[in-house]
mmCIF file of C-alpha atoms in Angstrom:
data_model
loop_
_atom_site.group_PDB
_atom_site.id
_atom_site.type_symbol
_atom_site.label_atom_id
_atom_site.label_comp_id
_atom_site.label_asym_id
_atom_site.label_seq_id
_atom_site.Cartn_x
_atom_site.Cartn_y
_atom_site.Cartn_z
ATOM 1 C CA GLY Q 18 0.000 0.000 0.000
ATOM 2 C CA LEU Q 19 0.814 3.599 0.440
ATOM 3 C CA SER Q 20 3.123 3.170 3.435
ATOM 4 C CA TYR Q 21 5.053 0.465 1.606
ATOM 5 C CA ALA Q 22 5.484 2.674 -1.466
ATOM 6 C CA ARG Q 23 6.811 5.504 0.661
ATOM 7 C CA ALA Q 24 9.169 3.199 2.567
ATOM 8 C CA ARG Q 25 10.541 1.730 -0.670
ATOM 9 C CA GLY Q 26 11.250 5.090 -2.251
ATOM 10 C CA ALA Q 27 8.460 5.297 -4.801
ATOM 11 C CA SER Q 28 8.599 8.376 -6.991
ATOM 12 C CA PRO Q 29 6.608 11.421 -5.891
ATOM 13 C CA GLU Q 30 4.243 10.872 -8.811
ATOM 14 C CA GLU Q 31 3.603 7.245 -7.782
ATOM 15 C CA VAL Q 32 2.949 8.297 -4.189
ATOM 16 C CA HIS Q 33 0.613 11.035 -5.417
ATOM 17 C CA GLN Q 34 -1.342 8.584 -7.595
ATOM 18 C CA LEU Q 35 -1.589 6.046 -4.778
ATOM 19 C CA THR Q 36 -2.690 8.734 -2.339
ATOM 20 C CA ARG Q 37 -5.455 9.843 -4.691
ATOM 21 C CA ARG Q 38 -6.601 6.243 -5.147
ATOM 22 C CA VAL Q 39 -6.605 5.511 -1.416
ATOM 23 C CA ARG Q 40 -8.560 8.709 -0.684
ATOM 24 C CA SER Q 41 -11.117 7.702 -3.292
ATOM 25 C CA LEU Q 42 -11.452 4.201 -1.848
ATOM 26 C CA VAL Q 43 -11.770 5.538 1.715
ATOM 27 C CA SER Q 44 -14.564 7.856 0.577
ATOM 28 C CA SER Q 45 -16.327 4.988 -1.173
ATOM 29 C CA VAL Q 46 -16.160 2.794 1.910
ATOM 30 C CA VAL Q 47 -17.081 5.450 4.467
ATOM 31 C CA VAL Q 48 -20.371 6.296 2.757
ATOM 32 C CA THR Q 49 -21.464 2.650 2.892
ATOM 33 C CA GLN Q 50 -21.156 2.385 6.686
ATOM 34 C CA LEU Q 51 -24.443 1.383 8.275
ATOM 35 C CA GLU Q 52 -26.052 3.387 11.075
ATOM 36 C CA ASP Q 53 -24.928 0.869 13.702
ATOM 37 C CA GLY Q 54 -21.304 1.408 12.671
ATOM 38 C CA SER Q 55 -20.925 -1.877 10.783
ATOM 39 C CA TRP Q 56 -20.483 -2.552 7.080
ATOM 40 C CA SER Q 57 -22.507 -4.881 4.917
ATOM 41 C CA TRP Q 58 -20.731 -7.515 2.877
ATOM 42 C CA ASN Q 59 -23.197 -7.092 -0.004
ATOM 43 C CA GLN Q 60 -24.447 -3.517 0.554
ATOM 44 C CA LEU Q 61 -27.858 -4.702 1.715
ATOM 45 C CA PRO Q 62 -29.214 -3.425 5.043
ATOM 46 C CA GLY Q 63 -29.021 -6.016 7.790
ATOM 47 C CA HIS Q 64 -26.366 -8.085 6.030
ATOM 48 C CA SER Q 65 -23.331 -6.959 7.969
ATOM 49 C CA THR Q 66 -20.875 -9.469 9.327
ATOM 50 C CA PHE Q 67 -18.124 -9.169 11.891
ATOM 51 C CA THR Q 68 -15.565 -10.214 9.271
ATOM 52 C CA SER Q 69 -16.571 -7.590 6.697
ATOM 53 C CA SER Q 70 -16.771 -4.855 9.319
ATOM 54 C CA ALA Q 71 -13.446 -5.796 10.925
ATOM 55 C CA THR Q 72 -11.712 -5.949 7.545
ATOM 56 C CA ILE Q 73 -12.995 -2.522 6.537
ATOM 57 C CA TYR Q 74 -12.182 -1.049 9.950
ATOM 58 C CA TRP Q 75 -8.647 -2.418 9.644
ATOM 59 C CA GLY Q 76 -8.262 -0.953 6.158
ATOM 60 C CA LEU Q 77 -9.481 2.446 7.333
ATOM 61 C CA SER Q 78 -7.051 2.274 10.253
ATOM 62 C CA LEU Q 79 -4.195 1.568 7.844
ATOM 63 C CA ALA Q 80 -5.261 4.444 5.612
ATOM 64 C CA ARG Q 81 -5.461 6.761 8.589
ATOM 65 C CA GLY Q 82 -2.020 5.635 9.734
ATOM 66 C CA ALA Q 83 -0.694 6.488 6.265
ATOM 67 C CA GLY Q 84 -1.961 10.044 6.648
ATOM 68 C CA ILE Q 85 -5.268 9.748 4.803
ATOM 69 C CA PRO Q 86 -8.022 11.668 6.594
ATOM 70 C CA VAL Q 87 -10.747 9.380 7.916
ATOM 71 C CA HIS Q 88 -13.542 11.029 9.849
ATOM 72 C CA ILE Q 89 -13.102 10.062 13.510
ATOM 73 C CA VAL Q 90 -16.849 9.543 14.041
ATOM 74 C CA ARG Q 91 -16.576 6.456 11.843
ATOM 75 C CA PHE Q 92 -14.040 4.944 14.212
ATOM 76 C CA GLU Q 93 -16.064 5.825 17.288
ATOM 77 C CA GLN Q 94 -19.223 4.279 15.805
ATOM 78 C CA ARG Q 95 -17.363 1.081 15.092
ATOM 79 C CA ARG Q 96 -15.756 0.844 18.538
ATOM 80 C CA ARG Q 97 -19.114 1.062 20.292
ATOM 81 C CA ARG Q 98 -20.559 -1.870 18.379
#
């Protein structure tokens, strides 16, 4: 991912492209979060699973750790579940 590219000396253009892609993916994922803080595996209400939610939460945590802004409310909603 993005952290790996930075650590391995990717060119500024490659890092920029990856950053744009990660931001886009984060935005796409964040808007699909359900009201209870979970994520659906098939985008249908009531079809969330622990595995899909944990995987997405982990990915958002990695993105946030790489410097991508992720709205903190999303993390707080997930922690309370």
